[in-house]
PDB file of C-alpha atoms in Angstrom:
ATOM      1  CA  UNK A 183      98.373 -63.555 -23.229  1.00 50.00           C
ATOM      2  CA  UNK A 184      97.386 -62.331 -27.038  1.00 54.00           C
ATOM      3  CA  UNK A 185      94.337 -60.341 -27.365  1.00 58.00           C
ATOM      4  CA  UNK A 186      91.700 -61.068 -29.681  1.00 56.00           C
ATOM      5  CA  UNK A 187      91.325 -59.176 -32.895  1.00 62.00           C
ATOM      6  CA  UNK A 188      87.198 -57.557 -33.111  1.00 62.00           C
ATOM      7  CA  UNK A 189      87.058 -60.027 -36.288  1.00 62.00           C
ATOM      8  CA  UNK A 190      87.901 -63.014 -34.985  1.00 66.00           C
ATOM      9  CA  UNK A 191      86.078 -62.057 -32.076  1.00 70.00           C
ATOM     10  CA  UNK A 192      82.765 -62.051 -33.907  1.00 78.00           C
ATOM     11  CA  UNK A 193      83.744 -64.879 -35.612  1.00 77.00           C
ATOM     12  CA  UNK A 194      83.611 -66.658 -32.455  1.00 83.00           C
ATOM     13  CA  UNK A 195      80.461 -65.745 -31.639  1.00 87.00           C
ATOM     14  CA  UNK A 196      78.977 -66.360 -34.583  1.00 86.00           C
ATOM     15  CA  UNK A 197      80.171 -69.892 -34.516  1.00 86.00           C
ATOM     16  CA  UNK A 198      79.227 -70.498 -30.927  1.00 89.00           C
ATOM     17  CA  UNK A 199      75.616 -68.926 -32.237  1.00 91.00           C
ATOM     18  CA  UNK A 200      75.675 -71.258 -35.220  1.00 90.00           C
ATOM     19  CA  UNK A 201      76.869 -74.036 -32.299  1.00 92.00           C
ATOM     20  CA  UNK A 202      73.700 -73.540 -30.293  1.00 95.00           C
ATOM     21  CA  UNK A 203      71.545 -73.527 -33.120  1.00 95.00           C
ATOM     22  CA  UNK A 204      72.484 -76.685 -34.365  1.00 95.00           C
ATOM     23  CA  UNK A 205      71.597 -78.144 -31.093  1.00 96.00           C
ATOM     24  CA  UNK A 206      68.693 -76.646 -30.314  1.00 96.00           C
ATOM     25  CA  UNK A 207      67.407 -77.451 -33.959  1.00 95.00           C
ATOM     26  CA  UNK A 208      68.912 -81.196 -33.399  1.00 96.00           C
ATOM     27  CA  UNK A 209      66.563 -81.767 -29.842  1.00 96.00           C
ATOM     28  CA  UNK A 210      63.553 -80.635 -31.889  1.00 96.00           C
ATOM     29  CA  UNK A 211      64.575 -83.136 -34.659  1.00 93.00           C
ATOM     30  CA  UNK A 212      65.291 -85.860 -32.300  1.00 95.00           C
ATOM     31  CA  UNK A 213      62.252 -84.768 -29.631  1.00 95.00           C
ATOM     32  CA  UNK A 214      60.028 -85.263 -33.047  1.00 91.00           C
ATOM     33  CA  UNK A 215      61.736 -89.003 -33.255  1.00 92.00           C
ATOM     34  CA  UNK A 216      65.114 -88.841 -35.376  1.00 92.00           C
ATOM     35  CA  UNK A 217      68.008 -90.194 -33.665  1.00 95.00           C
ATOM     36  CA  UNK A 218      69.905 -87.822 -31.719  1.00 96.00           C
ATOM     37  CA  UNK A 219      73.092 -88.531 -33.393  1.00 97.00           C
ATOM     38  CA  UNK A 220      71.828 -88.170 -36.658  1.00 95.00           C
ATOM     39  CA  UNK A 221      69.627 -84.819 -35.756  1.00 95.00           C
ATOM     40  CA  UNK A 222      72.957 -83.297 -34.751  1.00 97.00           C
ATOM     41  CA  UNK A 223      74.654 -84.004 -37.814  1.00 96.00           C
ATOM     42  CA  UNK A 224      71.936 -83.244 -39.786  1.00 94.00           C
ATOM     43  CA  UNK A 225      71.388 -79.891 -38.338  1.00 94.00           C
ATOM     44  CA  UNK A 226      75.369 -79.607 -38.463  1.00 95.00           C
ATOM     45  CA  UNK A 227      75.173 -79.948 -42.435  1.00 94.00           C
ATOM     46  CA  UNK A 228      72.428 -77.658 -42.813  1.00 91.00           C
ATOM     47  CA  UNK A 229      73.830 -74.968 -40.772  1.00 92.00           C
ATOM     48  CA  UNK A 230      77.610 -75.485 -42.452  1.00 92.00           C
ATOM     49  CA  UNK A 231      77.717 -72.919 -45.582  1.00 90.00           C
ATOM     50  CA  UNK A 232      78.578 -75.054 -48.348  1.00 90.00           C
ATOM     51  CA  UNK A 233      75.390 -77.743 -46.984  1.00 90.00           C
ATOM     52  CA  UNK A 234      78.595 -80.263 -47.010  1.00 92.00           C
ATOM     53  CA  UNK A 235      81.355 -81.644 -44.580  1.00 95.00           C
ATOM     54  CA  UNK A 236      83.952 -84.378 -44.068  1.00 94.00           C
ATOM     55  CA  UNK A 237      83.433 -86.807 -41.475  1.00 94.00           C
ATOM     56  CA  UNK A 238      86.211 -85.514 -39.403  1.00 94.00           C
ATOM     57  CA  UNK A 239      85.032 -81.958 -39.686  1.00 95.00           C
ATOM     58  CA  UNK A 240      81.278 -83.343 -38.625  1.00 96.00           C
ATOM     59  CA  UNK A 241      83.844 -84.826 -35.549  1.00 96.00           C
ATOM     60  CA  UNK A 242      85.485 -81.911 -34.398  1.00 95.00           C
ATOM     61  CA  UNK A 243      82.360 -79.687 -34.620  1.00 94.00           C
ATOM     62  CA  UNK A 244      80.161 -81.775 -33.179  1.00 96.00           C
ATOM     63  CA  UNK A 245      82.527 -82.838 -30.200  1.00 95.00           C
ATOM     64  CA  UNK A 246      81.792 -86.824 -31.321  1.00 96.00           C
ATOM     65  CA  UNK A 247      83.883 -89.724 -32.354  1.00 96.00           C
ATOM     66  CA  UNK A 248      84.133 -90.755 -36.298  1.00 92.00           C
ATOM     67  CA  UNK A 249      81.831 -93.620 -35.431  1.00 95.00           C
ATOM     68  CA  UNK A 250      79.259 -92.280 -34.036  1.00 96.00           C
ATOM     69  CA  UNK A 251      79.409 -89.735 -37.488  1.00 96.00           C
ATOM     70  CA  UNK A 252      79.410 -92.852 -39.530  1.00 94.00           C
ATOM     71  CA  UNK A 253      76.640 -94.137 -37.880  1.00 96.00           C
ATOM     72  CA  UNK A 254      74.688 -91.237 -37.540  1.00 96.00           C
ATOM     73  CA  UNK A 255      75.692 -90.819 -41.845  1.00 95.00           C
ATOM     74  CA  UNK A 256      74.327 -94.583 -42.274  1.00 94.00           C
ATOM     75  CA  UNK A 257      70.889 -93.065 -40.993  1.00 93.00           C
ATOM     76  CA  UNK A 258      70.633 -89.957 -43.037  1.00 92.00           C
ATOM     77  CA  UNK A 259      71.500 -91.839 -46.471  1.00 90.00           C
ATOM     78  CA  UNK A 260      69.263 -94.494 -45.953  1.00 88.00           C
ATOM     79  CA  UNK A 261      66.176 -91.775 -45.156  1.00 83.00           C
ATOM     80  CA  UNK A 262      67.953 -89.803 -48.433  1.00 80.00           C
ATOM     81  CA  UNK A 263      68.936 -86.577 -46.691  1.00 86.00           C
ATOM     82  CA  UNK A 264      72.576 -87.268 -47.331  1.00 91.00           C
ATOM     83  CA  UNK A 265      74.455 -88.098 -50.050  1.00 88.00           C
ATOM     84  CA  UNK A 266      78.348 -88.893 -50.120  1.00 89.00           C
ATOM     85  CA  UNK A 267      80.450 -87.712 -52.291  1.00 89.00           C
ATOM     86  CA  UNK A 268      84.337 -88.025 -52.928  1.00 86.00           C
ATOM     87  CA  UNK A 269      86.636 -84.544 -52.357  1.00 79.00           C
ATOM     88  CA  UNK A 270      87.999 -84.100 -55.929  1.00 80.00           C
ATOM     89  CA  UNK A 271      91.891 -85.260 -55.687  1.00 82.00           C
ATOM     90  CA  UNK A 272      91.617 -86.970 -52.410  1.00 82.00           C
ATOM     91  CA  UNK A 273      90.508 -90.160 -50.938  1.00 82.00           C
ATOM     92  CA  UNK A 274      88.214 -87.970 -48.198  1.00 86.00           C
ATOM     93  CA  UNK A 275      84.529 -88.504 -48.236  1.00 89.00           C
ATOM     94  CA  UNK A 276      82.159 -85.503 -47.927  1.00 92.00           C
ATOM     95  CA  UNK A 277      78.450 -85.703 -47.136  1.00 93.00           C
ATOM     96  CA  UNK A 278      76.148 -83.599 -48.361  1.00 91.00           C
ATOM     97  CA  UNK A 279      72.702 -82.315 -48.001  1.00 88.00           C
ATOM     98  CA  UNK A 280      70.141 -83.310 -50.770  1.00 77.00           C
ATOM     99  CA  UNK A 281      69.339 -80.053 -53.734  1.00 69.00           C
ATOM    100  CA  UNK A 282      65.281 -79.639 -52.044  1.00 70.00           C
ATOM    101  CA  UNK A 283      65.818 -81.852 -48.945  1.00 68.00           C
ATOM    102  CA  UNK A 284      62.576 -81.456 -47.851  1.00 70.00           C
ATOM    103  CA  UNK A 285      60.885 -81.892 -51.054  1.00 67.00           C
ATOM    104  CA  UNK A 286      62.405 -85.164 -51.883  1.00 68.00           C
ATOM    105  CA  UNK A 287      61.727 -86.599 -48.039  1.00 69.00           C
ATOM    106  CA  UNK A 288      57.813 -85.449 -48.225  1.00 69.00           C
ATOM    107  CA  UNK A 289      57.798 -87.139 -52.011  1.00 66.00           C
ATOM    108  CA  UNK A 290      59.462 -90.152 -50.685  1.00 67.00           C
ATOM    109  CA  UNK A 291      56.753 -90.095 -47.888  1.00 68.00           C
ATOM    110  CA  UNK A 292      54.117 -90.075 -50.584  1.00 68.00           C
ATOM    111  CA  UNK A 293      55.271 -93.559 -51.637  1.00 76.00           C
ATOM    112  CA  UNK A 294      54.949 -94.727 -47.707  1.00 77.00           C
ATOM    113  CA  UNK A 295      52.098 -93.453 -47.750  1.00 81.00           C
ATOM    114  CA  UNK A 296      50.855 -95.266 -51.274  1.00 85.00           C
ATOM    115  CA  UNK A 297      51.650 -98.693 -49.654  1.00 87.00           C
ATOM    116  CA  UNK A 298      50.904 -98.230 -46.298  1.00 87.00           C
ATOM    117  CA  UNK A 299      47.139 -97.578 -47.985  1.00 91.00           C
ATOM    118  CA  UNK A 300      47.297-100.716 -50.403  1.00 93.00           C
ATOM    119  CA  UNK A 301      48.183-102.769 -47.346  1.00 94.00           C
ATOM    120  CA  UNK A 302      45.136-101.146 -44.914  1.00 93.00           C
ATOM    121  CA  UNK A 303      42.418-101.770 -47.829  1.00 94.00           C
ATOM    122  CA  UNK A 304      43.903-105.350 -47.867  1.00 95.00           C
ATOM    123  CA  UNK A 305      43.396-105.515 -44.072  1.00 94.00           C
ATOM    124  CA  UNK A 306      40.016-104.081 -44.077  1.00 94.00           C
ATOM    125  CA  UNK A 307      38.713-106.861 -46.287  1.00 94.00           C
ATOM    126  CA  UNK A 308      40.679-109.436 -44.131  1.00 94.00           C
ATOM    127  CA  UNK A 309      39.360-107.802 -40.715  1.00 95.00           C
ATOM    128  CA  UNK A 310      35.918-107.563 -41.959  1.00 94.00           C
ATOM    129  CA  UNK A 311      34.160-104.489 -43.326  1.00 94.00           C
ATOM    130  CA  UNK A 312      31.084-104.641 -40.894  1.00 96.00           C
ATOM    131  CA  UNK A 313      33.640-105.207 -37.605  1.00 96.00           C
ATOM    132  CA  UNK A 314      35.116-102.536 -35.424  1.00 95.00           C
ATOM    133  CA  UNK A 315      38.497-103.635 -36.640  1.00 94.00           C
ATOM    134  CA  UNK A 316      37.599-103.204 -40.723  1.00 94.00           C
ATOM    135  CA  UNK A 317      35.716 -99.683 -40.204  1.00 96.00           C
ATOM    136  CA  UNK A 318      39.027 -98.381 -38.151  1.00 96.00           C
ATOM    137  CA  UNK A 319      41.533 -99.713 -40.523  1.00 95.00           C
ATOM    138  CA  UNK A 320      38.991 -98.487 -43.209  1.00 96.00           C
ATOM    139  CA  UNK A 321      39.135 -94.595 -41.679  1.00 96.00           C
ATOM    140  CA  UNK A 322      43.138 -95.214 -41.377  1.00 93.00           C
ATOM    141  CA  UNK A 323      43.111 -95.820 -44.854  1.00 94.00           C
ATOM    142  CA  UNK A 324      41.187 -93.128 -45.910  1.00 95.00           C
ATOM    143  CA  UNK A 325      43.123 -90.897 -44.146  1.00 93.00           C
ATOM    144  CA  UNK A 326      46.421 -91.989 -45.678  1.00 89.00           C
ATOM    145  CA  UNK A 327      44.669 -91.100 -49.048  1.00 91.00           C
ATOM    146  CA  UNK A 328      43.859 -88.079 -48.107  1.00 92.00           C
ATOM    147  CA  UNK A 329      46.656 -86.910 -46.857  1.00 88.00           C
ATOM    148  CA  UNK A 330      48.224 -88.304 -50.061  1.00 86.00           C
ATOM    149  CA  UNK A 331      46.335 -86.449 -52.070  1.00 87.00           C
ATOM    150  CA  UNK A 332      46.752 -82.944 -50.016  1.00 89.00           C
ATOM    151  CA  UNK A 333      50.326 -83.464 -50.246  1.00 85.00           C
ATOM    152  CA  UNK A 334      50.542 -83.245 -53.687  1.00 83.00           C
ATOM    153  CA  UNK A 335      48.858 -80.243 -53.714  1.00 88.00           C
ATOM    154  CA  UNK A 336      51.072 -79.056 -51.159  1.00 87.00           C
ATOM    155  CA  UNK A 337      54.306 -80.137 -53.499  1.00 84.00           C
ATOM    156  CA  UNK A 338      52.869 -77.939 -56.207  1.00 87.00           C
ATOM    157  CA  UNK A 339      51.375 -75.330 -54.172  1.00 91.00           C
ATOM    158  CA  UNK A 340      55.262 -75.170 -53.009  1.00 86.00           C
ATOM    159  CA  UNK A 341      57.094 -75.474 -56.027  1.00 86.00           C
ATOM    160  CA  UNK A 342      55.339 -72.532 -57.924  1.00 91.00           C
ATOM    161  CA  UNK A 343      55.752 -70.062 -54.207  1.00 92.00           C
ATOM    162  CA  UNK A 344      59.507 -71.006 -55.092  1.00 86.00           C
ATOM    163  CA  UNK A 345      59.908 -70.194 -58.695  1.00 89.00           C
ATOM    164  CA  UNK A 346      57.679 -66.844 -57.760  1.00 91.00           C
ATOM    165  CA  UNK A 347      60.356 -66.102 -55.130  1.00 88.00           C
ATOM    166  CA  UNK A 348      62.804 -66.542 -57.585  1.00 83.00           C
ATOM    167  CA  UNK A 349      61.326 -64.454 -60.078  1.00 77.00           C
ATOM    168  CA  UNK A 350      61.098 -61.401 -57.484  1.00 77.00           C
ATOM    169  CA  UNK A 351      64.742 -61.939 -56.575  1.00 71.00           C
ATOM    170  CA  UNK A 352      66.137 -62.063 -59.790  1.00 68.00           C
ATOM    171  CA  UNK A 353      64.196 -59.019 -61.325  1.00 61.00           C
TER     172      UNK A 353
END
């Protein structure tokens, strides 16, 4: 029996620490409705230092079969928190993690959002202003534009905190 060197013994931790991360982050992710497969490889990607991985490396992390990483891939690009992209020199995919994730998802939200409204105000005059129906699709519509509008105060509230942050760090 070999003993373990102290460095690769920390190394194991930290990936078994890393390990439990991504699936505690992944049952809040799919608690909050995304499916589980695709929580776990999300979280998988974000936790990975280079925000980018191969399908089988997603695999043999993850414990899962290339299919269910394909599907669970099929999910995040069409919700655009994944792109693919080809390994220079080989015929190997790699997926990776949007430049401001969470920016683009809440801005892609916005546009939901945009029609969601359009179709309520529709509905409101179809259901009737002056009926029970029209007044609560009326409040649901208001609320989308609303929230709309906080939003993108948010966004810009948020982009200048991270060009501040980046000023401090880089002085």
């Amino acid at each position: 029996m070999t003993g373990m060197s102290s460095a690769e013994g920390t190394e194991t931790q930290q990936e078994e620490a890393a390990s439990r991360f991504v699936e505690r982050f992944a049952a809040e992710m799919t608690e909050a409705g995304m499916q589980r497969m695709a929580a776990r490889v999300f979280a998988a990607l974000l936790a990975s230092e280079t925000a980018s991985m191969t399908s089988a490396e997603l695999a043999e992390q993850l414990r899962i079969s290339p299919a269910a990483v394909s599907g669970a891939i099929r999910y995040l690009s069409q919700v655009s928190m994944v792109s693919r992209e080809r390994d220079p020199g080989t015929r190997r995919d790699r997926y990776v993690l949007h430049n401001e994730l969470w920016y683009e998802t809440f801005t892609q939200r916005d546009q939901v959002l945009t029609r969601w409204e359009r179709v309520l105000r529709d509905g409101v005059e179809t259901l009737g202003r002056d009926t029970a129906a029209g007044r609560r699709t009326a409040e649901t519509a208001d609320f989308f534009a609303f929230l709309q509008t906080e939003m993108l105060g948010i966004m810009d509230r948020w982009r200048a905190h991270k060009e501040a942050q980046g000023a401090e760090t880089s002085s």
